[in-house]
Amino acid sequence: KQEVTQIPAALSVPEGENLVLNCSFTDSAIYNLQWFRQDPGKGLTSLLLIQSSQREQTSGRLNASLDKSSGRSTLYIAASQPGDSATYLCALHSGNTPLVFGKGTRLSVIA
Amino acid sequence: EPEVTQTPSHQVTQMGQEVILRCVPISNHLYFYWYRQILGQKVEFLVSFYNNEISEKSEIFDDQFSVERPDGSNFTLKIRSTKLEDSAMYFCASNSVGTGELFFGEGSRLTVL
């Protein structure tokens, strides 16, 4: 059974700092991995999707990497802003299972 | 930009009452899902729906739950007799390919008293 872990659970950084959020998974046989953003009490906004054949994806200040062999993905946020404050969720498809989520990393960017 | 829409945004109900949560998936999508998130916990899969039938369901999705696509646009989740532990945020999602990028709605917050 696929397990997804996100460390740290919470992170607080000053504005302008570059940061890395981590996601690890137990079963490397995945189809794809998706990073989401969730604001308090709100829905899930898709940020990046990485297919199993890809190593990374970039969108603006966000860069997600995937290393299947080590069961890890990272989300890199460059030049963080207070508006980046949210919970970031990692989720993945493996086998024929539906999307499995981690518990998320709650990010606070302090002005 | 196309989006998944959900109604109501918040519903408060008494234990034992029936609840229907509604979703309008993105129009050209073929796969539909319900997930839920109990406060402070992970987002959990409930059920997937394709070609007018359930394709997969979790152990959470017991006989008290049902889904329906009553017309070409709506996708509903019904809870027949709500329990206190059904209090959660319920998310509808859709995609065009079963293992493709998943798009979520804003959620329906259900509070069972």
Coordinates of C-alpha atoms in Angstrom, one line a residue:
Chain A
K1 CA 0.0 0.0 0.0
Q2 CA 1.4 3.4 -1.0
E3 CA 2.3 5.7 1.8
V4 CA 3.1 9.4 1.3
T5 CA 5.0 11.4 3.9
Q6 CA 5.7 15.1 3.9
I7 CA 8.4 16.7 6.0
P8 CA 8.4 19.2 7.6
A9 CA 4.7 19.4 8.8
A10 CA 5.1 23.2 9.2
L11 CA 7.7 25.7 8.0
S12 CA 8.1 29.4 8.7
V13 CA 10.5 31.5 6.6
P14 CA 11.2 35.2 6.0
E15 CA 10.1 36.7 2.8
G16 CA 12.5 36.3 -0.1
E17 CA 14.0 33.1 1.1
N18 CA 14.3 30.1 -1.3
L19 CA 12.8 26.9 0.3
V20 CA 12.3 23.2 -0.4
L21 CA 9.4 21.1 0.6
N22 CA 9.9 17.3 0.7
C23 CA 7.7 14.4 -0.2
S24 CA 8.6 10.7 0.1
F25 CA 6.7 7.6 -1.0
T26 CA 7.1 3.9 -0.3
D27 CA 6.2 2.4 -3.7
S28 CA 8.3 3.7 -6.6
A29 CA 6.0 2.2 -9.3
I30 CA 4.1 5.5 -9.8
Y31 CA 2.3 6.9 -12.9
N32 CA 2.7 10.5 -11.8
L33 CA 3.0 12.9 -8.9
Q34 CA 1.1 16.1 -8.4
W35 CA 1.7 19.0 -6.1
F36 CA -1.3 21.0 -4.8
R37 CA -1.7 24.2 -2.8
Q38 CA -4.5 24.5 -0.2
D39 CA -5.5 27.7 1.4
P40 CA -7.3 27.5 4.8
G41 CA -10.8 26.2 4.3
K42 CA -10.5 26.1 0.6
G43 CA -10.1 23.6 -2.2
L44 CA -7.0 22.1 -3.8
T45 CA -5.2 24.0 -6.6
S46 CA -3.0 22.0 -8.8
L47 CA 0.5 23.4 -9.1
L48 CA 2.6 20.9 -11.0
L49 CA 2.2 17.4 -12.4
I50 CA 5.3 15.3 -13.0
Q51 CA 4.9 12.1 -15.1
S52 CA 6.9 9.1 -14.0
S53 CA 9.2 9.5 -17.0
Q54 CA 10.1 13.1 -16.1
R55 CA 12.7 14.4 -13.6
E56 CA 11.3 17.8 -13.0
Q57 CA 8.6 20.4 -13.9
T58 CA 8.8 24.1 -13.6
S59 CA 6.1 26.8 -13.3
G60 CA 7.2 30.3 -12.6
R61 CA 8.9 30.3 -9.2
L62 CA 8.0 26.7 -8.6
N63 CA 10.1 23.7 -9.5
A64 CA 9.2 20.1 -8.7
S65 CA 11.6 17.2 -9.0
L66 CA 11.0 13.5 -8.9
D67 CA 13.4 10.7 -8.0
K68 CA 11.5 7.5 -8.3
S69 CA 14.5 5.3 -7.3
S70 CA 14.7 7.0 -3.9
G71 CA 11.0 7.5 -3.5
R72 CA 11.3 11.3 -3.2
S73 CA 10.0 14.5 -4.7
T74 CA 10.8 18.0 -3.8
L75 CA 9.0 21.3 -4.4
Y76 CA 11.3 24.2 -4.6
I77 CA 9.9 27.7 -4.2
A78 CA 12.2 30.6 -5.2
A79 CA 12.0 34.1 -3.7
S80 CA 9.1 33.3 -1.4
Q81 CA 6.4 35.8 -0.8
P82 CA 3.7 36.2 1.9
G83 CA 1.1 35.2 -0.7
D84 CA 2.8 31.7 -0.9
S85 CA 1.6 31.0 2.6
A86 CA -0.6 27.9 2.4
T87 CA -0.5 24.2 2.9
Y88 CA 1.3 22.3 0.1
L89 CA 0.2 18.7 -0.6
C90 CA 1.9 16.0 -2.5
A91 CA -0.2 13.3 -4.1
L92 CA 0.5 10.5 -6.5
H93 CA -0.9 7.8 -8.7
S94 CA 0.6 4.4 -8.4
G95 CA -0.6 1.1 -10.0
N96 CA -4.4 1.4 -10.5
T97 CA -5.0 3.2 -7.2
P98 CA -6.6 6.6 -6.9
L99 CA -4.5 9.6 -6.0
V100 CA -2.9 9.1 -2.5
F101 CA -2.1 12.2 -0.5
G102 CA 0.4 13.2 2.0
K103 CA -0.6 15.2 5.0
G104 CA 0.9 18.4 3.7
T105 CA 3.4 21.0 4.8
R106 CA 2.0 24.2 6.2
L107 CA 4.1 27.1 4.9
S108 CA 4.2 30.6 6.5
V109 CA 6.1 33.3 4.7
I110 CA 6.7 36.2 7.0
A111 CA 6.9 39.8 5.6
Chain B
E1 CA -10.5 28.8 -17.3
P2 CA -12.8 25.7 -16.8
E3 CA -13.2 24.7 -13.2
V4 CA -15.0 22.2 -11.0
T5 CA -17.9 23.8 -9.1
Q6 CA -19.5 22.4 -5.9
T7 CA -22.6 23.3 -4.0
P8 CA -23.4 24.0 -1.2
S9 CA -20.2 25.5 0.1
H10 CA -21.4 24.7 3.7
Q11 CA -24.2 22.5 5.0
V12 CA -25.2 21.9 8.6
T13 CA -27.4 19.0 9.3
Q14 CA -28.7 16.9 12.1
M15 CA -27.4 13.4 12.7
G16 CA -29.5 10.8 10.8
Q17 CA -30.5 13.2 8.0
E18 CA -29.9 12.7 4.3
V19 CA -27.4 15.0 2.6
I20 CA -26.8 15.5 -1.1
L21 CA -23.6 17.3 -2.2
R22 CA -23.5 18.5 -5.8
C23 CA -20.7 18.9 -8.3
V24 CA -20.3 20.1 -11.8
P25 CA -17.1 18.6 -13.2
I26 CA -15.1 20.2 -16.0
S27 CA -17.2 19.7 -19.2
N28 CA -14.9 17.5 -21.3
H29 CA -13.7 15.3 -18.4
L30 CA -14.7 11.7 -18.2
Y31 CA -13.5 10.6 -14.7
F32 CA -15.2 11.9 -11.6
Y33 CA -14.2 11.5 -8.0
W34 CA -15.2 12.3 -4.4
Y35 CA -12.6 12.9 -1.7
R36 CA -13.0 14.0 1.8
Q37 CA -10.8 15.8 4.4
I38 CA -11.6 15.6 8.1
L39 CA -10.2 18.6 9.8
G40 CA -6.5 18.3 10.4
Q41 CA -6.2 15.0 8.5
K42 CA -5.2 13.8 5.1
V43 CA -7.3 14.1 2.0
E44 CA -8.9 10.6 1.6
F45 CA -10.3 9.0 -1.5
L46 CA -14.0 8.0 -1.4
V47 CA -15.1 6.9 -4.9
S48 CA -14.3 7.2 -8.6
F49 CA -16.9 7.2 -11.3
Y50 CA -16.5 6.5 -15.0
N51 CA -18.8 5.6 -17.9
N52 CA -21.8 5.9 -15.6
E53 CA -20.7 3.5 -13.0
I54 CA -18.4 3.3 -9.9
S55 CA -15.0 2.2 -11.0
E56 CA -13.4 2.1 -7.5
K57 CA -14.4 2.9 -3.9
S58 CA -12.6 3.0 -0.6
E59 CA -13.6 1.2 2.6
I60 CA -15.0 4.6 3.8
F61 CA -17.6 4.5 1.0
D62 CA -20.0 2.1 2.7
D63 CA -23.7 1.5 2.1
Q64 CA -24.6 5.0 3.5
F65 CA -22.9 6.6 0.5
S66 CA -24.0 6.7 -3.1
V67 CA -23.1 8.6 -6.2
E68 CA -25.1 9.5 -9.2
R69 CA -24.7 11.4 -12.5
P70 CA -28.3 12.3 -13.0
D71 CA -27.7 14.3 -16.2
G72 CA -24.8 15.3 -18.5
S73 CA -23.4 17.9 -16.1
N74 CA -24.0 17.1 -12.5
F75 CA -22.3 14.5 -10.2
T76 CA -23.8 14.0 -6.8
L77 CA -22.7 12.4 -3.5
K78 CA -25.5 11.3 -1.2
I79 CA -25.1 10.3 2.4
R80 CA -28.3 8.6 3.5
S81 CA -28.1 8.9 7.3
T82 CA -25.4 11.2 8.4
K83 CA -23.2 10.4 11.4
L84 CA -21.2 12.8 13.5
E85 CA -18.0 11.4 12.0
D86 CA -19.2 12.3 8.5
S87 CA -18.3 16.0 9.4
A88 CA -15.6 16.9 6.9
M89 CA -14.8 18.9 3.8
Y90 CA -15.9 16.9 0.7
F91 CA -14.1 17.6 -2.5
C92 CA -15.2 16.7 -6.0
A93 CA -12.6 16.2 -8.7
S94 CA -12.4 15.3 -12.3
N95 CA -9.9 14.6 -15.1
S96 CA -9.9 13.6 -18.7
V97 CA -7.6 10.6 -18.2
G98 CA -7.9 8.4 -15.2
T99 CA -4.2 8.8 -14.2
G100 CA -3.9 12.4 -15.5
E101 CA -3.9 15.7 -13.7
L102 CA -6.7 16.0 -11.3
F103 CA -8.7 19.1 -10.8
F104 CA -10.6 19.8 -7.6
G105 CA -13.5 22.0 -6.6
E106 CA -13.6 24.3 -3.7
G107 CA -15.2 21.8 -1.5
S108 CA -18.4 21.4 0.5
R109 CA -18.1 21.6 4.2
L110 CA -20.5 19.3 6.0
T111 CA -21.2 19.7 9.7
V112 CA -23.2 17.0 11.4
L113 CA -24.7 18.0 14.8

